GROMACS .gro file of N, CA and C in nm:
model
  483
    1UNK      N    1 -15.311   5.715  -4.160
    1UNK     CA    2 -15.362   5.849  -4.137
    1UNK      C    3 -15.352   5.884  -3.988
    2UNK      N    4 -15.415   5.774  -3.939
    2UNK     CA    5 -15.371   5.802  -3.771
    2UNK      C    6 -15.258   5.846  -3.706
    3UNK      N    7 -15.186   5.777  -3.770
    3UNK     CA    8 -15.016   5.746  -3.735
    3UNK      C    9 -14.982   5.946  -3.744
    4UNK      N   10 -14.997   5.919  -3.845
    4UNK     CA   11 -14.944   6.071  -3.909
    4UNK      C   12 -14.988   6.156  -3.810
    5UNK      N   13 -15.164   6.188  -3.732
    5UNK     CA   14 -15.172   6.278  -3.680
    5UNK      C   15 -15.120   6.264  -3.580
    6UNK      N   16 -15.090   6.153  -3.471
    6UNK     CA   17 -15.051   6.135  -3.352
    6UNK      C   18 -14.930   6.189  -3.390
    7UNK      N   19 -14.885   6.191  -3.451
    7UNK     CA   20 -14.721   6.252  -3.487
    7UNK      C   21 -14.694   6.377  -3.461
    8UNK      N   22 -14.783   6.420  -3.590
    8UNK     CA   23 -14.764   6.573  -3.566
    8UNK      C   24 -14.819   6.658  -3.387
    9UNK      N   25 -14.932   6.552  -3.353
    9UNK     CA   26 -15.036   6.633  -3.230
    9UNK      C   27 -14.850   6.602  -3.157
   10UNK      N   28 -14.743   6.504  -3.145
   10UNK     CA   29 -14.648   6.485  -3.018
   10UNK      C   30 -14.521   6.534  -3.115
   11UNK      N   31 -14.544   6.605  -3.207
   11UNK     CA   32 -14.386   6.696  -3.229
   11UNK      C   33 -14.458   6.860  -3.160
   12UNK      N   34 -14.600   6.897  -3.240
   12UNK     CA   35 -14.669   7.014  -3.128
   12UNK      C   36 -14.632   7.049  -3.013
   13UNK      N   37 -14.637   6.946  -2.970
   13UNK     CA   38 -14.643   6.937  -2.796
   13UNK      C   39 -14.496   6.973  -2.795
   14UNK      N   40 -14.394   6.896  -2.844
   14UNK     CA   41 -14.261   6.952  -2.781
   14UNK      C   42 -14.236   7.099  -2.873
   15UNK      N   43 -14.273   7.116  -2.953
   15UNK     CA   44 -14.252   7.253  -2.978
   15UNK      C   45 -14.329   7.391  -2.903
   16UNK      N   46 -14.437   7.334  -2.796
   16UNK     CA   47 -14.482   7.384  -2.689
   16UNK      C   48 -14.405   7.459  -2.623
   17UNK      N   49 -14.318   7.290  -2.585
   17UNK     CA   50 -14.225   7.294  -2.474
   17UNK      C   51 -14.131   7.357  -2.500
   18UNK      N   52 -14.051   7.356  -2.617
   18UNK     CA   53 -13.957   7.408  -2.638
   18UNK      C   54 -13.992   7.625  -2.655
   19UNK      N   55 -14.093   7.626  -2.680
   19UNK     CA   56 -14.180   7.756  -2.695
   19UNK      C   57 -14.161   7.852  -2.538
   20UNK      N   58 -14.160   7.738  -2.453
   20UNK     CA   59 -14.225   7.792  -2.285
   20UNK      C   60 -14.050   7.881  -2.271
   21UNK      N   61 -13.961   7.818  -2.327
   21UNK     CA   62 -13.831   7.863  -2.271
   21UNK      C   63 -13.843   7.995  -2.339
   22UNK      N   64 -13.855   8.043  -2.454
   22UNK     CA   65 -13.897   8.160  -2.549
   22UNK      C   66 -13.946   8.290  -2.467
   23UNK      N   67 -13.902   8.424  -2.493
   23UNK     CA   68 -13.903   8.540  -2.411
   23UNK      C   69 -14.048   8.563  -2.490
   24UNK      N   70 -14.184   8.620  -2.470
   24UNK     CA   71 -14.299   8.674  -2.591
   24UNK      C   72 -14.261   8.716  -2.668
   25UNK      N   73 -14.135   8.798  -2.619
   25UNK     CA   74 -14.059   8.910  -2.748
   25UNK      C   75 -14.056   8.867  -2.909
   26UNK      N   76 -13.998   8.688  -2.788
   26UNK     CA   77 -13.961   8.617  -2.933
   26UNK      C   78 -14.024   8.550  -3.022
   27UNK      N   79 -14.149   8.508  -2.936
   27UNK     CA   80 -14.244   8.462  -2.996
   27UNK      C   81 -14.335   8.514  -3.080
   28UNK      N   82 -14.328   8.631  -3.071
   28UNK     CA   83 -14.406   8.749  -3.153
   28UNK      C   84 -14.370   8.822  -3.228
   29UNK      N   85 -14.224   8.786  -3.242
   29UNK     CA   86 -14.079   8.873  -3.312
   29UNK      C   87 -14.158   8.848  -3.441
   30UNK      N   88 -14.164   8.950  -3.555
   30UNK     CA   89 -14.214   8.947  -3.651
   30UNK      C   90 -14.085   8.885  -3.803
   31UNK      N   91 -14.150   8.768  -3.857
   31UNK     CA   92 -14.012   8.675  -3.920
   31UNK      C   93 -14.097   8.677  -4.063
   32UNK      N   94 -13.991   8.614  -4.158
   32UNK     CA   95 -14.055   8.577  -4.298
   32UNK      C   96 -14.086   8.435  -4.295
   33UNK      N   97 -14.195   8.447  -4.368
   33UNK     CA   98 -14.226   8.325  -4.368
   33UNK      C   99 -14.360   8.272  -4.244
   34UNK      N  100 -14.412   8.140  -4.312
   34UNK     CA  101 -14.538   8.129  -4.213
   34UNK      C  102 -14.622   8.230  -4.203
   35UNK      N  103 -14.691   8.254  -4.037
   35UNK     CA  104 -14.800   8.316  -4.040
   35UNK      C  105 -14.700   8.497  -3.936
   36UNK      N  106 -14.619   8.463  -4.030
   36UNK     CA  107 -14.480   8.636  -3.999
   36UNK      C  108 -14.453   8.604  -3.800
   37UNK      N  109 -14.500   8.480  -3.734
   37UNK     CA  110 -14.413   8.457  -3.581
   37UNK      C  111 -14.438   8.302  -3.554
   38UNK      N  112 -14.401   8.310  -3.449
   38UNK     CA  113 -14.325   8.168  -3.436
   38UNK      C  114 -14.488   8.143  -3.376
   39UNK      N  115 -14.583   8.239  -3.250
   39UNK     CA  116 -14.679   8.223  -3.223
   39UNK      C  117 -14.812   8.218  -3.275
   40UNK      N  118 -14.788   8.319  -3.350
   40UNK     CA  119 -14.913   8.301  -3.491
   40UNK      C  120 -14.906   8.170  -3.558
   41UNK      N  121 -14.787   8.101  -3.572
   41UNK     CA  122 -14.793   8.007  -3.716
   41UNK      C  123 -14.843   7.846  -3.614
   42UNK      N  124 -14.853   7.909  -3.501
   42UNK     CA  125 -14.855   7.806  -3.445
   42UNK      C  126 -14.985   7.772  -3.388
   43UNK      N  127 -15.028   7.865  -3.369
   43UNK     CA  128 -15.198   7.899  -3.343
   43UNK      C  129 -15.250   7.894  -3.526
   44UNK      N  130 -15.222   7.924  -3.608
   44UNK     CA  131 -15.258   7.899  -3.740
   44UNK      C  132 -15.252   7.742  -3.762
   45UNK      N  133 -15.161   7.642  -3.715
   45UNK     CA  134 -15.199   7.509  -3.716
   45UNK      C  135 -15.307   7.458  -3.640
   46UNK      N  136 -15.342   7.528  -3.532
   46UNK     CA  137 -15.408   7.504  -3.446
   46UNK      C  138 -15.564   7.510  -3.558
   47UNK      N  139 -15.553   7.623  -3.573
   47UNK     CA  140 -15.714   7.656  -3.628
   47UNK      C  141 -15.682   7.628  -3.761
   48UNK      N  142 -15.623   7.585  -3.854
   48UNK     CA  143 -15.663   7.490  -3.956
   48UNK      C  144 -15.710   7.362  -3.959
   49UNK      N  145 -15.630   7.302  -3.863
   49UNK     CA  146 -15.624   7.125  -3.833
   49UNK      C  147 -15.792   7.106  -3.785
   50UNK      N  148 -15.824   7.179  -3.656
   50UNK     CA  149 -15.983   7.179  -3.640
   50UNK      C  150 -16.059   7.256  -3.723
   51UNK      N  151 -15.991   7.293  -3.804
   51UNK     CA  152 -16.149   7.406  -3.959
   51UNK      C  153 -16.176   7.330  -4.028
   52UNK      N  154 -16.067   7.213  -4.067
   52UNK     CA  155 -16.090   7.128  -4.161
   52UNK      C  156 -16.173   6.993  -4.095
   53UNK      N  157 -16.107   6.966  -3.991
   53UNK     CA  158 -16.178   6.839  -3.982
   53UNK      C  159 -16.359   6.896  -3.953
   54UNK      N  160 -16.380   7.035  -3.861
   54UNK     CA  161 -16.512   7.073  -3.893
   54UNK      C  162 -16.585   7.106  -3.988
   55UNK      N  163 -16.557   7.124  -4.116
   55UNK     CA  164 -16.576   7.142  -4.214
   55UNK      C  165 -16.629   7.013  -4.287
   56UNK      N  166 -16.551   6.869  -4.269
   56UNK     CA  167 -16.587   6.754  -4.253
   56UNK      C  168 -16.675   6.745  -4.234
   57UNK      N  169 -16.702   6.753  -4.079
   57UNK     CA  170 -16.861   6.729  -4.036
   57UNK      C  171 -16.978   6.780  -4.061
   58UNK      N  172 -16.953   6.860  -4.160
   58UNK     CA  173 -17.089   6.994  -4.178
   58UNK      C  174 -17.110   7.108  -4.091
   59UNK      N  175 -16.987   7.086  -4.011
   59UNK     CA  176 -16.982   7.217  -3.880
   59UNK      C  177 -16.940   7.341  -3.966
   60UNK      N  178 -16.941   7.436  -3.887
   60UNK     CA  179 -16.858   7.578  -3.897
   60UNK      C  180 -16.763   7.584  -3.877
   61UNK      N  181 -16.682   7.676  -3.959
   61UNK     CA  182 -16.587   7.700  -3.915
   61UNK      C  183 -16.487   7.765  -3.842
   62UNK      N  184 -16.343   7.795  -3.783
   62UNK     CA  185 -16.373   7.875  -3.666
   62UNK      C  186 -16.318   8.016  -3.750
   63UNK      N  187 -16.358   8.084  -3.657
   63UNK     CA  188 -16.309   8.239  -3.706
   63UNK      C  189 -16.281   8.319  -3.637
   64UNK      N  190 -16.222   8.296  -3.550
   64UNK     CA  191 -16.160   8.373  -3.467
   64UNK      C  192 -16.002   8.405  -3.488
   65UNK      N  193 -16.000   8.567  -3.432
   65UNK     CA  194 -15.878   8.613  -3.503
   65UNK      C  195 -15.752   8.574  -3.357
   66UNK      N  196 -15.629   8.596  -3.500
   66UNK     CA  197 -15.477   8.536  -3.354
   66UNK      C  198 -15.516   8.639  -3.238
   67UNK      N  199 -15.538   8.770  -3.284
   67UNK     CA  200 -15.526   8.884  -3.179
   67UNK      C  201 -15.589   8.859  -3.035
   68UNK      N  202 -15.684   8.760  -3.052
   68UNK     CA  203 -15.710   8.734  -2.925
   68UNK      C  204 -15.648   8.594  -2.844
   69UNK      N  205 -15.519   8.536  -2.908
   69UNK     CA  206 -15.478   8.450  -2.862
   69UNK      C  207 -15.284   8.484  -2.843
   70UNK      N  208 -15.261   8.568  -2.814
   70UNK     CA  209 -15.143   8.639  -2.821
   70UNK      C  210 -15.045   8.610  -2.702
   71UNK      N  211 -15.009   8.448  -2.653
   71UNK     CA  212 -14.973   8.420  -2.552
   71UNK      C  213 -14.962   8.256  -2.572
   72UNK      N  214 -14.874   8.183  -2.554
   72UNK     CA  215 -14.853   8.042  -2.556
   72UNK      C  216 -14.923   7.988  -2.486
   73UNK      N  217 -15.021   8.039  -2.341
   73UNK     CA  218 -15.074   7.961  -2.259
   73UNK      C  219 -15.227   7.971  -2.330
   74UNK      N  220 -15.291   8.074  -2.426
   74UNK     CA  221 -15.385   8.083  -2.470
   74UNK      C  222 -15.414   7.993  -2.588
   75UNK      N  223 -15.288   8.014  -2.677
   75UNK     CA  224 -15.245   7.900  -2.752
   75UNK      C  225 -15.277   7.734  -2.777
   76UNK      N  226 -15.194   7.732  -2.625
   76UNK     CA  227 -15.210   7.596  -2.579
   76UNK      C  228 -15.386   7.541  -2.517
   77UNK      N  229 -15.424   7.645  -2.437
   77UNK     CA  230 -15.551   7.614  -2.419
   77UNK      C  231 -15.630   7.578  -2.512
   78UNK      N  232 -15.631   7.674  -2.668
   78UNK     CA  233 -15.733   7.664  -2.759
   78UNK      C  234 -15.733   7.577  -2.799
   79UNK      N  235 -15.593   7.476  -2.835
   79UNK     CA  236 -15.526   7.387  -2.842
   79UNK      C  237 -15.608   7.242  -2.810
   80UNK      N  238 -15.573   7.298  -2.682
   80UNK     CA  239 -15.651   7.192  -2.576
   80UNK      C  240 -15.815   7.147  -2.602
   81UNK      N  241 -15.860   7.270  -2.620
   81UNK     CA  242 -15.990   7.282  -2.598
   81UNK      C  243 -16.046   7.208  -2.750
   82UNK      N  244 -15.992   7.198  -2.884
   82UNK     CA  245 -16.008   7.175  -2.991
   82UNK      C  246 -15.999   7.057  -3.014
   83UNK      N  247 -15.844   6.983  -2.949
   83UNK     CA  248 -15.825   6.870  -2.996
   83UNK      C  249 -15.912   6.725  -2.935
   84UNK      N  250 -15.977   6.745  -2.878
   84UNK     CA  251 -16.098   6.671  -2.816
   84UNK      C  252 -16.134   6.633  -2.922
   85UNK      N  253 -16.240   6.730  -3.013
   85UNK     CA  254 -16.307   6.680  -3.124
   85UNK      C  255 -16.204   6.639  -3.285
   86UNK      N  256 -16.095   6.640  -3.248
   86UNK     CA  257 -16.044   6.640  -3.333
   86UNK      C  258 -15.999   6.520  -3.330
   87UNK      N  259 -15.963   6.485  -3.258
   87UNK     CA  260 -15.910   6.349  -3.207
   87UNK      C  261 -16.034   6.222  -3.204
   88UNK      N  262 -16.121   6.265  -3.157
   88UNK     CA  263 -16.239   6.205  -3.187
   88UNK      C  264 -16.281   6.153  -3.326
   89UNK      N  265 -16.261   6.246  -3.427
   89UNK     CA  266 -16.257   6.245  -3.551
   89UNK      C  267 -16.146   6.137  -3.618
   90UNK      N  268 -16.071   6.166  -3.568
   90UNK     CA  269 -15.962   6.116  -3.619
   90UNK      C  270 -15.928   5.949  -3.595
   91UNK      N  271 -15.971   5.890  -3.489
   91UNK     CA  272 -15.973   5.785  -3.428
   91UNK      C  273 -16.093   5.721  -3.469
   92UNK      N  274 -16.212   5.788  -3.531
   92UNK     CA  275 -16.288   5.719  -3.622
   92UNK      C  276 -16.281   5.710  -3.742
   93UNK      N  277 -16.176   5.783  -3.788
   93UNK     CA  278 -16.148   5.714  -3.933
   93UNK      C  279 -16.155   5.579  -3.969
   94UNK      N  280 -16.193   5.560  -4.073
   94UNK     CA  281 -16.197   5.415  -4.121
   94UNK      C  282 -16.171   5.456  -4.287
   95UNK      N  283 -16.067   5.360  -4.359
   95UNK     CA  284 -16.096   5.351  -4.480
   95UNK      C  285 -16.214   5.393  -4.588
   96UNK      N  286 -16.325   5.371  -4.539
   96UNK     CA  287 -16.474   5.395  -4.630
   96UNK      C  288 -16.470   5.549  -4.598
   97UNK      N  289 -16.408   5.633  -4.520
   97UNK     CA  290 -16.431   5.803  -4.542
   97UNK      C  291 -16.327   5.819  -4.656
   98UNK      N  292 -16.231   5.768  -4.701
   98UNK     CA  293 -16.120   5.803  -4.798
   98UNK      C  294 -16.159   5.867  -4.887
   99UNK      N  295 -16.285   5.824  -4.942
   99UNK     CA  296 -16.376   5.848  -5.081
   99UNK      C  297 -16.427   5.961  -5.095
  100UNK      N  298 -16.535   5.986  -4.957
  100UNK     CA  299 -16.600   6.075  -4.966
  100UNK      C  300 -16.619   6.172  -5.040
  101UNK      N  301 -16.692   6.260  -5.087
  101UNK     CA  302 -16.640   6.402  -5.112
  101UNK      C  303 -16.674   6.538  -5.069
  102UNK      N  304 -16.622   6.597  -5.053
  102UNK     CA  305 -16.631   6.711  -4.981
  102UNK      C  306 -16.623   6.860  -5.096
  103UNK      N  307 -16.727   6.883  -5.084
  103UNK     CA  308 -16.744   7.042  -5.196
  103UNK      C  309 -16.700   7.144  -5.136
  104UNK      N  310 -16.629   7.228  -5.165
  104UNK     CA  311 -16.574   7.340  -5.086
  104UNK      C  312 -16.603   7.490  -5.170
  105UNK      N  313 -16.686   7.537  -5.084
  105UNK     CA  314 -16.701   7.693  -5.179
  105UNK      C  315 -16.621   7.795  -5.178
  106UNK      N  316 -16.537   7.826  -5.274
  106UNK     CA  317 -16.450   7.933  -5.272
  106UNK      C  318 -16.514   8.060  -5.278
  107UNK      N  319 -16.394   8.161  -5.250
  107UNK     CA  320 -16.419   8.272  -5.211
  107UNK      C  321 -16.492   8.372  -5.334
  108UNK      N  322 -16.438   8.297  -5.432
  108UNK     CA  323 -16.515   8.345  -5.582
  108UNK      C  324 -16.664   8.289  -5.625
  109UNK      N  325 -16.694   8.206  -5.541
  109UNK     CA  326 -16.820   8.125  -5.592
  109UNK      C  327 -16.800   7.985  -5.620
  110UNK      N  328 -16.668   7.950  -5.694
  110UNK     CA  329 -16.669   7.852  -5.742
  110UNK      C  330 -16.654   7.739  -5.644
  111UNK      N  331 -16.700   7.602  -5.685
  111UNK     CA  332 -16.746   7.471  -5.616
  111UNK      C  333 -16.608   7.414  -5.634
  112UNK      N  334 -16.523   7.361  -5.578
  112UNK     CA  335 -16.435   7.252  -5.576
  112UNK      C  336 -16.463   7.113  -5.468
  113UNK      N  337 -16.403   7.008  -5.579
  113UNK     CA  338 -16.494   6.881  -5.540
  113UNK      C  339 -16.360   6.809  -5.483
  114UNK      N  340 -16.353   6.774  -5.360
  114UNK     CA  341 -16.195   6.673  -5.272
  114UNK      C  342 -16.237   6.566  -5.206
  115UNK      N  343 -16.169   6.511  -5.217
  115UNK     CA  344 -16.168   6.395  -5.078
  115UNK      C  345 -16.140   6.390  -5.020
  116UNK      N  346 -16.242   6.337  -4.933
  116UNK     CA  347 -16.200   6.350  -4.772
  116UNK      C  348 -16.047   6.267  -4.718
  117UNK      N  349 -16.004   6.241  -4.773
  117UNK     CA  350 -15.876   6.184  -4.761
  117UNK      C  351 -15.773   6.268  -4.823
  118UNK      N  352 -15.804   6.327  -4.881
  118UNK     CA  353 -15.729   6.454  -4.976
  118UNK      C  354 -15.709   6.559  -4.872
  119UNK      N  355 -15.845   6.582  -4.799
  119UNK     CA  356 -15.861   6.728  -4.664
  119UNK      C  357 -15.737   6.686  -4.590
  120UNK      N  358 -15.727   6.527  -4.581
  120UNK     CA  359 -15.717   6.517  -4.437
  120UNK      C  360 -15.554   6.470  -4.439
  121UNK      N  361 -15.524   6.439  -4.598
  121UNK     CA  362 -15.391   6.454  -4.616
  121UNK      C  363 -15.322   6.575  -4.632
  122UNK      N  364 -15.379   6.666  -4.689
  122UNK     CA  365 -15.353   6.798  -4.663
  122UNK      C  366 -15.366   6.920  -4.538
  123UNK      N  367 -15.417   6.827  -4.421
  123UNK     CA  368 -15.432   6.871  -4.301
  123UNK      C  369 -15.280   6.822  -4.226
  124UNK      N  370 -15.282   6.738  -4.262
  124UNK     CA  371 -15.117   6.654  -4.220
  124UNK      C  372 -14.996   6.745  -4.273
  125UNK      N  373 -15.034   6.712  -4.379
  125UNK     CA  374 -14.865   6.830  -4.477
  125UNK      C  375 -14.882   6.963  -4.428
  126UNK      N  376 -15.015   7.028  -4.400
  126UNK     CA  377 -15.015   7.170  -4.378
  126UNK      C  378 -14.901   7.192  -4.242
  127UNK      N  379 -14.929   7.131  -4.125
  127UNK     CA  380 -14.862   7.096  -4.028
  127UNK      C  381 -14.715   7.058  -4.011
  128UNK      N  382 -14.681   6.986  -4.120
  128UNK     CA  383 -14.544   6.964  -4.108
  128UNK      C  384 -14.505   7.061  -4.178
  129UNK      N  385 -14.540   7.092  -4.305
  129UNK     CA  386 -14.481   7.244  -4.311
  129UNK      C  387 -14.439   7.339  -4.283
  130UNK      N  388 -14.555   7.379  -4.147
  130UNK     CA  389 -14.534   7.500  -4.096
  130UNK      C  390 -14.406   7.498  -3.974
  131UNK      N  391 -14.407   7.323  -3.944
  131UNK     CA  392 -14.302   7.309  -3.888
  131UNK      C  393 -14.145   7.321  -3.896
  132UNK      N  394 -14.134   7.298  -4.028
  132UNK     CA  395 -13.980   7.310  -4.104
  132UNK      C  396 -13.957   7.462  -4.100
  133UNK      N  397 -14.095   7.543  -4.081
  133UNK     CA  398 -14.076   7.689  -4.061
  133UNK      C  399 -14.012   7.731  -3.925
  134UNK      N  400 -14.095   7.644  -3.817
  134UNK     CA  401 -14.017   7.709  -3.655
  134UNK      C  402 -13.911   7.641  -3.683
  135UNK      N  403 -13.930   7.556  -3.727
  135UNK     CA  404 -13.721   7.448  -3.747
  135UNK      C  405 -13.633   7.569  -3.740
  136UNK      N  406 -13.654   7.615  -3.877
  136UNK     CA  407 -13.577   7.781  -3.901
  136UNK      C  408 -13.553   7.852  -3.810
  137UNK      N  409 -13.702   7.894  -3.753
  137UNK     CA  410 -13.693   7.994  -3.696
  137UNK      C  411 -13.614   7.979  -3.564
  138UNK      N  412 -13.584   7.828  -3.479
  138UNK     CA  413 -13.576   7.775  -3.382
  138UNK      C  414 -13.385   7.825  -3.422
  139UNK      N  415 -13.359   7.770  -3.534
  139UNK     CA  416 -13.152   7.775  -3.533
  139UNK      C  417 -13.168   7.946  -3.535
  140UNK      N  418 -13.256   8.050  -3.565
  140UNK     CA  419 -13.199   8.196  -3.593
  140UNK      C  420 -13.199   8.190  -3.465
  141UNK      N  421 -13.230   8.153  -3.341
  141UNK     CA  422 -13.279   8.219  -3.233
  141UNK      C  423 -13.184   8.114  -3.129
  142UNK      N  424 -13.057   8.057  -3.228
  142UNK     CA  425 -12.966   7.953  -3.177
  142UNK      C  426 -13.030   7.866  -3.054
  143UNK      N  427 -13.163   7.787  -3.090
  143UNK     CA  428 -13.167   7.684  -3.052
  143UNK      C  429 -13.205   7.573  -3.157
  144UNK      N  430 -13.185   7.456  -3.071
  144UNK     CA  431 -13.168   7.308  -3.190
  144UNK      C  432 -13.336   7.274  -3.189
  145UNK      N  433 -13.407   7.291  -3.307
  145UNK     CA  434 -13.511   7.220  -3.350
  145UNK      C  435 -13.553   7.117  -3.295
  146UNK      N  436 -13.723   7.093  -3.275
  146UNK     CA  437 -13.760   6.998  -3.195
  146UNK      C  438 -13.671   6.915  -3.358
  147UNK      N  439 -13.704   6.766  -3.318
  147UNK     CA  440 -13.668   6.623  -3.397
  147UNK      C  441 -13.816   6.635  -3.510
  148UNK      N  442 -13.777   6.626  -3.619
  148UNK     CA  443 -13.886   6.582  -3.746
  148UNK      C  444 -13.924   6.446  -3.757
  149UNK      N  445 -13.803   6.349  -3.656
  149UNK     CA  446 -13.841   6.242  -3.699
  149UNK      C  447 -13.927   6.150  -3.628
  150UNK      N  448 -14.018   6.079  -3.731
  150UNK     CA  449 -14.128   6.012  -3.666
  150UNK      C  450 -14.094   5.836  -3.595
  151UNK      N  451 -13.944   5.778  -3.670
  151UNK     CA  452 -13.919   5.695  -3.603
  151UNK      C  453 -13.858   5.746  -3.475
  152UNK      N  454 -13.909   5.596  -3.376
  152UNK     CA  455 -13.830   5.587  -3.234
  152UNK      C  456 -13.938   5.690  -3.123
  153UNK      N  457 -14.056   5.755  -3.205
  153UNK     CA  458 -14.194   5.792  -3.131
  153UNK      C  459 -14.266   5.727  -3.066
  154UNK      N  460 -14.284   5.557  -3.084
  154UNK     CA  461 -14.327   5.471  -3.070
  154UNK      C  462 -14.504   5.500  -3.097
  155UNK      N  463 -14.484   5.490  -3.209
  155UNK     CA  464 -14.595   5.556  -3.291
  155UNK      C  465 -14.676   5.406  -3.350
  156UNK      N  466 -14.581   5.328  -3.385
  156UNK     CA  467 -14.629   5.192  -3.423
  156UNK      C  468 -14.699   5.066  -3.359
  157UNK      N  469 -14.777   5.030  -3.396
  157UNK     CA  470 -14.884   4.940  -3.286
  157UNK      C  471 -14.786   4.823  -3.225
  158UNK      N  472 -14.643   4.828  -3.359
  158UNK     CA  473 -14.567   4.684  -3.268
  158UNK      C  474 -14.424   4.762  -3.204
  159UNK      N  475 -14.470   4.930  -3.136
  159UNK     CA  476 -14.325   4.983  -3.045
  159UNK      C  477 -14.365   4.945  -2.911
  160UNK      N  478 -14.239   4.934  -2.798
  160UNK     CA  479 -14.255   4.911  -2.728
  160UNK      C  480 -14.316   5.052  -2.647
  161UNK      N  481 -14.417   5.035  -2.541
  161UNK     CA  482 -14.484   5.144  -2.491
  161UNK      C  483 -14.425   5.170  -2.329
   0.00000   0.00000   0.00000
């Protein structure tokens, strides 16, 4: 589980980077697919990855709209400012949360019952998802996609560091 998020938190990051070269124009260029820009969908990972793991904790969740984050450096800050506790979270995982369960109240009333390993695998896929989306969006705008791949990250406790 770890593995996975450190992954996704260091493909983020270069899709940052690769973001900074990006005119706003383009970043805000309205596309199909995702959250309709390359900047929204990216701030939409942002505030899922920490809704869920707060949601975990019995926290709130966040609710704040993109409109006030309309800029890669705001982005990146919220970014910043989030993954503290998220990471925190995440680095205390242990096997015995796998189980858990977590009730989630839908928008209709109804109770759905998950595991916390279920959230938190579906916090992972949500992310790479949205990534295969800038992938796209990255060749319309003729540049080459950050790398999907997680070997040679040195992600593994036996890579060289």
């Amino acid at each position: 589980m770890q593995t996975l998020f450190r992954y996704n938190w260091m493909v983020r990051e270069d899709w940052y980077r690769l973001c900074e070269e990006l005119s706003e124009e383009e970043l805000l260029q309205n596309r199909t697919g995702g959250m309709g820009s390359i900047l929204h969908t990216l701030f939409h990972i942002v505030d899922v990855e920490w809704s869920w793991i707060r949601l975990l904790q019995g926290k709130t969740d966040f609710q704040e709209s993109f409109d006030n984050y309309k800029s890669l450096n705001k982005v990146r800050k919220l970014d910043a400012e989030f993954h503290l506790e998220v990471e925190n979270f995440v680095n205390n995982w242990d096997a015995s949360m796998e189980n858990q369960l977590f009730y989630d109240t839908l928008p209709d009333g109804r109770i759905v019952t998950d595991t916390w390993g279920e959230v938190m695998g579906h916090t992972i896929a949500h992310e790479i998802h949205h990534i295969g989306q800038l992938s796209i969006w990255a060749r319309e705008l003729g540049r080459k996609p950050v790398s999907a791949n997680l070997i040679g990250r040195g992600l593994s406790s036996h890579s060289k560091k």
